[in-house]
Tab-separated table of C-alpha atoms in Angstrom:
chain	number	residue	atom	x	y	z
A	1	UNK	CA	146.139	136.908	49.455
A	2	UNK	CA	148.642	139.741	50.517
A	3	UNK	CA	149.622	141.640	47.095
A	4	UNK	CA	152.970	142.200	47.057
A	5	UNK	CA	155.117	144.884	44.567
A	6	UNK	CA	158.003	146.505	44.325
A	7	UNK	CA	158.381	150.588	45.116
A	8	UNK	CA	158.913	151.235	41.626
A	9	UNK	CA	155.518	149.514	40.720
A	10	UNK	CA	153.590	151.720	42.951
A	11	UNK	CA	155.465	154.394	41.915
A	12	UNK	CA	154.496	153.686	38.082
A	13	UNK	CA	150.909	153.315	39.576
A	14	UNK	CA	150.552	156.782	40.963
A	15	UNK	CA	152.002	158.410	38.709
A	16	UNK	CA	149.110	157.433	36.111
A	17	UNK	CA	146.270	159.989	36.208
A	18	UNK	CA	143.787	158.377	34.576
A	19	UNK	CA	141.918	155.137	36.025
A	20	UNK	CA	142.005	153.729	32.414
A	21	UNK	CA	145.930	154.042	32.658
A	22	UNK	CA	145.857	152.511	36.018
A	23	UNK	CA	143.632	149.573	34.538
A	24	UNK	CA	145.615	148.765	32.159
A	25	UNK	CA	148.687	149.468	34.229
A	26	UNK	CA	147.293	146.784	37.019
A	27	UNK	CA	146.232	144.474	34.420
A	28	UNK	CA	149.854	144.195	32.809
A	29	UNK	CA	150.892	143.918	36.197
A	30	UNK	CA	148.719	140.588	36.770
A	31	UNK	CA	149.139	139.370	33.275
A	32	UNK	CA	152.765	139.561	34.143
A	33	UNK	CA	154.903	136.071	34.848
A	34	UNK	CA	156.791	137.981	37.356
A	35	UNK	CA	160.480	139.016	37.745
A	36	UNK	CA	162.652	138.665	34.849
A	37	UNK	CA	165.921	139.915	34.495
A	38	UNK	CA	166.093	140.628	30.668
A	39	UNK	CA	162.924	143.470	31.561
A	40	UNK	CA	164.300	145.075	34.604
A	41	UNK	CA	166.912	148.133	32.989
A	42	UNK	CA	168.861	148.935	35.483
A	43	UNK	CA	169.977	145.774	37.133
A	44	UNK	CA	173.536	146.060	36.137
A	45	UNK	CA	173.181	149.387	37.550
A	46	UNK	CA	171.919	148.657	40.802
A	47	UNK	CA	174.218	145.470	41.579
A	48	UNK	CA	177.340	147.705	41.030
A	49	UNK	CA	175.841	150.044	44.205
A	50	UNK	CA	175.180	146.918	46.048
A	51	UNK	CA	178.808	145.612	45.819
A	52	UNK	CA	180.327	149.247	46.359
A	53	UNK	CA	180.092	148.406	50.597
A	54	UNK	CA	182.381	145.345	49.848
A	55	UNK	CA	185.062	146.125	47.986
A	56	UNK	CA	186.387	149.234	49.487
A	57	UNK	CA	183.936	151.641	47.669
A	58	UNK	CA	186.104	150.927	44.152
A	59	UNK	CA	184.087	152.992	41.711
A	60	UNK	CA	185.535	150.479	38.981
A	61	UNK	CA	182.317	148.270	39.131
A	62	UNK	CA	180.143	150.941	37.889
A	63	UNK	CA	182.245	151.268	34.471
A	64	UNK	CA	182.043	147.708	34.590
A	65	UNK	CA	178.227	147.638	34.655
A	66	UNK	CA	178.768	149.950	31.266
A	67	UNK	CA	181.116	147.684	29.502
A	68	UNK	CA	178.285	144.688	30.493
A	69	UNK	CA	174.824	146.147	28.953
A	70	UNK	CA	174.062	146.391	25.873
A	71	UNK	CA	174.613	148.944	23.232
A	72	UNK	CA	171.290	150.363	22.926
A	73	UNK	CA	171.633	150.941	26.898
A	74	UNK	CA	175.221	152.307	26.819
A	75	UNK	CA	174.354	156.010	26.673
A	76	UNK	CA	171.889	156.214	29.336
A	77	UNK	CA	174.116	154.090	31.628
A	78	UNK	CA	176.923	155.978	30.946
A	79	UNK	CA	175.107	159.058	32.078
A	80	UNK	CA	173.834	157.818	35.330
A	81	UNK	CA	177.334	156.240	36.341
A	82	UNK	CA	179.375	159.655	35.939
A	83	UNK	CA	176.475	161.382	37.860
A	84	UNK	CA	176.536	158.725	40.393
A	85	UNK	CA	180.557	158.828	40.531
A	86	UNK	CA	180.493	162.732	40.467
A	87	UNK	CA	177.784	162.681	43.460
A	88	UNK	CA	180.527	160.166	45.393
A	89	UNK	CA	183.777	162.218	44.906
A	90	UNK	CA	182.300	165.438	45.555
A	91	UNK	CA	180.215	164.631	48.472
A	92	UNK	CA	183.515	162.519	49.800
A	93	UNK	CA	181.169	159.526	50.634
A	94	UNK	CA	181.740	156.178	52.262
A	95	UNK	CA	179.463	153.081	51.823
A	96	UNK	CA	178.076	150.898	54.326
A	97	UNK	CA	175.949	147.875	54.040
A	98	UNK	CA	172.204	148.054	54.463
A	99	UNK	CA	169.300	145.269	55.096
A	100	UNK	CA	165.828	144.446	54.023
A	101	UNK	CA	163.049	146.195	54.065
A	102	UNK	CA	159.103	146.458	53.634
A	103	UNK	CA	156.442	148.353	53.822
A	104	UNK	CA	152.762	146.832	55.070
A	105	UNK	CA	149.789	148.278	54.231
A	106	UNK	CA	147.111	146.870	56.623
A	107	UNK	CA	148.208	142.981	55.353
A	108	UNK	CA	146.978	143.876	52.213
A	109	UNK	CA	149.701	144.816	50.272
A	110	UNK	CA	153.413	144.367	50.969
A	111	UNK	CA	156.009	146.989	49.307
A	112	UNK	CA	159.362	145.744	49.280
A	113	UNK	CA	161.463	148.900	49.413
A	114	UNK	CA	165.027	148.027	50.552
A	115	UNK	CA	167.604	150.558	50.463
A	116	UNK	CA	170.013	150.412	47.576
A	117	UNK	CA	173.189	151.412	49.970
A	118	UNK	CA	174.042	152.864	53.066
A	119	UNK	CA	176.560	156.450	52.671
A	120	UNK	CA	178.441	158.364	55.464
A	121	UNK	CA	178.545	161.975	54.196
A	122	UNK	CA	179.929	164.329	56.757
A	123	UNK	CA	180.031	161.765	59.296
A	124	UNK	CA	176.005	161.028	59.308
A	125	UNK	CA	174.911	157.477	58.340
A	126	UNK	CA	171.778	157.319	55.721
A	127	UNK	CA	170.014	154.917	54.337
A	128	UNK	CA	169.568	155.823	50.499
A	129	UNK	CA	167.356	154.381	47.565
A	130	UNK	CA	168.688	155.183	44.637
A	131	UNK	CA	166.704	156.333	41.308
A	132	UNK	CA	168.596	155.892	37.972
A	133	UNK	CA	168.535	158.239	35.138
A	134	UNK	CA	165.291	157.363	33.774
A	135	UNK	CA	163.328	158.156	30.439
A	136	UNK	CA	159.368	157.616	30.772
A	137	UNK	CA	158.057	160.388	31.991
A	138	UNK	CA	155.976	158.679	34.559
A	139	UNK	CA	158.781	156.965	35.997
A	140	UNK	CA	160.583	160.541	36.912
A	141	UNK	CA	161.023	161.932	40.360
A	142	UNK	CA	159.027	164.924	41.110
A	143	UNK	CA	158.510	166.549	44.536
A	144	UNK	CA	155.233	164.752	45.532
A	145	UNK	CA	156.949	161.797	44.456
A	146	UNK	CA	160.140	162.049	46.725
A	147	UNK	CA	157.980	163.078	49.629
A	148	UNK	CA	155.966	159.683	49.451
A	149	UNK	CA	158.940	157.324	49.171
A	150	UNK	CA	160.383	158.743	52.429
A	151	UNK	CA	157.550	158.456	54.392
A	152	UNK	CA	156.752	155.244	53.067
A	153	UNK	CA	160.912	154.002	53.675
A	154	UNK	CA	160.950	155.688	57.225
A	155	UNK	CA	157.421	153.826	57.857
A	156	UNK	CA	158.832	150.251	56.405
A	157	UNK	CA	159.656	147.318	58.924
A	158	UNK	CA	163.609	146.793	58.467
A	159	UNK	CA	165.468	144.288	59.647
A	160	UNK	CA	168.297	146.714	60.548
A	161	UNK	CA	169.058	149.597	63.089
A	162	UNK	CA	166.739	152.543	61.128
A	163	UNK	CA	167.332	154.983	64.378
A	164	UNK	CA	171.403	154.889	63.768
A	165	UNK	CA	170.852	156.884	60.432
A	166	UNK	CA	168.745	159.055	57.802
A	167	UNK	CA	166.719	157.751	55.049
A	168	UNK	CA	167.201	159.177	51.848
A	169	UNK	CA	166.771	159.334	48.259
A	170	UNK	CA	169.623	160.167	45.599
A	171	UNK	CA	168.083	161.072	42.083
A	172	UNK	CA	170.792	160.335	39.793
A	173	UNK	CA	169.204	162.616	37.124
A	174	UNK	CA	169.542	165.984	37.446
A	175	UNK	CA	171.172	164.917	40.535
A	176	UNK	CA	169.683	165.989	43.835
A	177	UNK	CA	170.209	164.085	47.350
A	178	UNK	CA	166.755	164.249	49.524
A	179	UNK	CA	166.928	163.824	53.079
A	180	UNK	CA	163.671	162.307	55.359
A	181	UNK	CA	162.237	165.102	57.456
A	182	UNK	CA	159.749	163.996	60.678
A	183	UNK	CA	156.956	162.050	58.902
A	184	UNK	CA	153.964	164.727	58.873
A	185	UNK	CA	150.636	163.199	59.362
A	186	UNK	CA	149.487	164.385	55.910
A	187	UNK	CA	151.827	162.662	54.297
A	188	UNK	CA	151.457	159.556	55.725
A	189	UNK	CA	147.720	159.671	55.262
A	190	UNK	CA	148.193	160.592	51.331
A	191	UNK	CA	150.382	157.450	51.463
A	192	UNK	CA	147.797	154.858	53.118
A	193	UNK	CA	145.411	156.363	50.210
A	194	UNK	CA	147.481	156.014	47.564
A	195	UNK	CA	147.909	152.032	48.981
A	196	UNK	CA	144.372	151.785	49.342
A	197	UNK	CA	144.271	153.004	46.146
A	198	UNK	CA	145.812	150.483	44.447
A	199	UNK	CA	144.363	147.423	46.359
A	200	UNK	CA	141.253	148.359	45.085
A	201	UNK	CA	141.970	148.957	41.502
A	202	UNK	CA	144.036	145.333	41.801
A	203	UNK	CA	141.253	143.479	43.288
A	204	UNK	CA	138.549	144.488	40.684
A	205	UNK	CA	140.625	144.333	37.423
């Protein structure tokens, strides 16, 4: 049976050094029900991006997403909305809407990774996933990190247009807005290992 994860659980995955931590990582990870709303942090978050392409890019719906999470949350959320909002005004961007997509590693494992929104800055189109202000230190963006979700986005099967744009990747913390570069063979090697990676350590927890 074809595994199937999100980006930020293979994220979480690589970022463990240790193969007890990815054990035990994997083994929460099959131990777990599945999707529930009331774990995933930044939902709020993420559904005020995806409604930014419909109603005239109104920046409103991100305070909104403040004013709806709760207190404990607040700070965080507040800090990842005025960086997000800051990014927007000074970058003068306009929102499009995006599709689906997925990444397939050899019908083994299936990475949904979907962009979160679609900008026009300077007149080029890209196609951006956005990362949150987070606060485990294995969830945070480094360098290696970035690299590997843009060759894995500009490798996915989408079910829109990918040559009409630029994929990207907008950390929200300590805001920086990476671009996709031609996919070096390297890197999309690394990636295929990483997958391979983690469809062993899933089959033989």
């Amino acid at each position: 049976m074809t595994i199937q994860i999100s980006l930020t659980q293979f994220l979480t995955f690589k970022a463990f050094v240790s193969t007890n931590a990815k054990y035990n990582y994997i083994l929460k990870q099959k131990n777990n029900d599945g999707y529930h709303p009331s774990h995933d942090y930044w939902k709020n978050f993420r559904e005020a991006i995806h409604r930014l392409p419909y109603n005239n890019g109104d920046l409103t719906v991100l305070y909104d997403a403040v004013d709806m999470v709760k207190p404990e949350k607040k700070a965080n959320y507040t800090k990842s909305v005025n960086n997000f909002i800051n990014f927007v005004i000074d970058n003068d961007v306009t929102f499009f809407e995006v599709g689906k997509a997925k990444w397939n590693f050899e019908n083994e494992l299936v990475i949904n990774a979907s962009p979160d929104i679609g900008m026009i800055i300077d007149g080029k189109k890209y196609f951006v996933k956005v990362f949150p202000n987070v606060q485990q230190k294995k969830s945070r963006l480094d360098s290696r990190s970035v690299k590997s979700i843009l060759t894995l986005l500009q490798e996915t099967n989408a079910n829109f247009n990918t040559s009409s744009g630029t994929f990207a990747v907008l950390r929200v913390n300590s805001p920086r807005f990476f671009k996709a570069e031609a996919i070096k063979e390297r890197d999309s090697k690394l990636l295929k290992i990483d997958a391979a990676n983690f469809v062993n350590c899933w089959e033989a927890v």
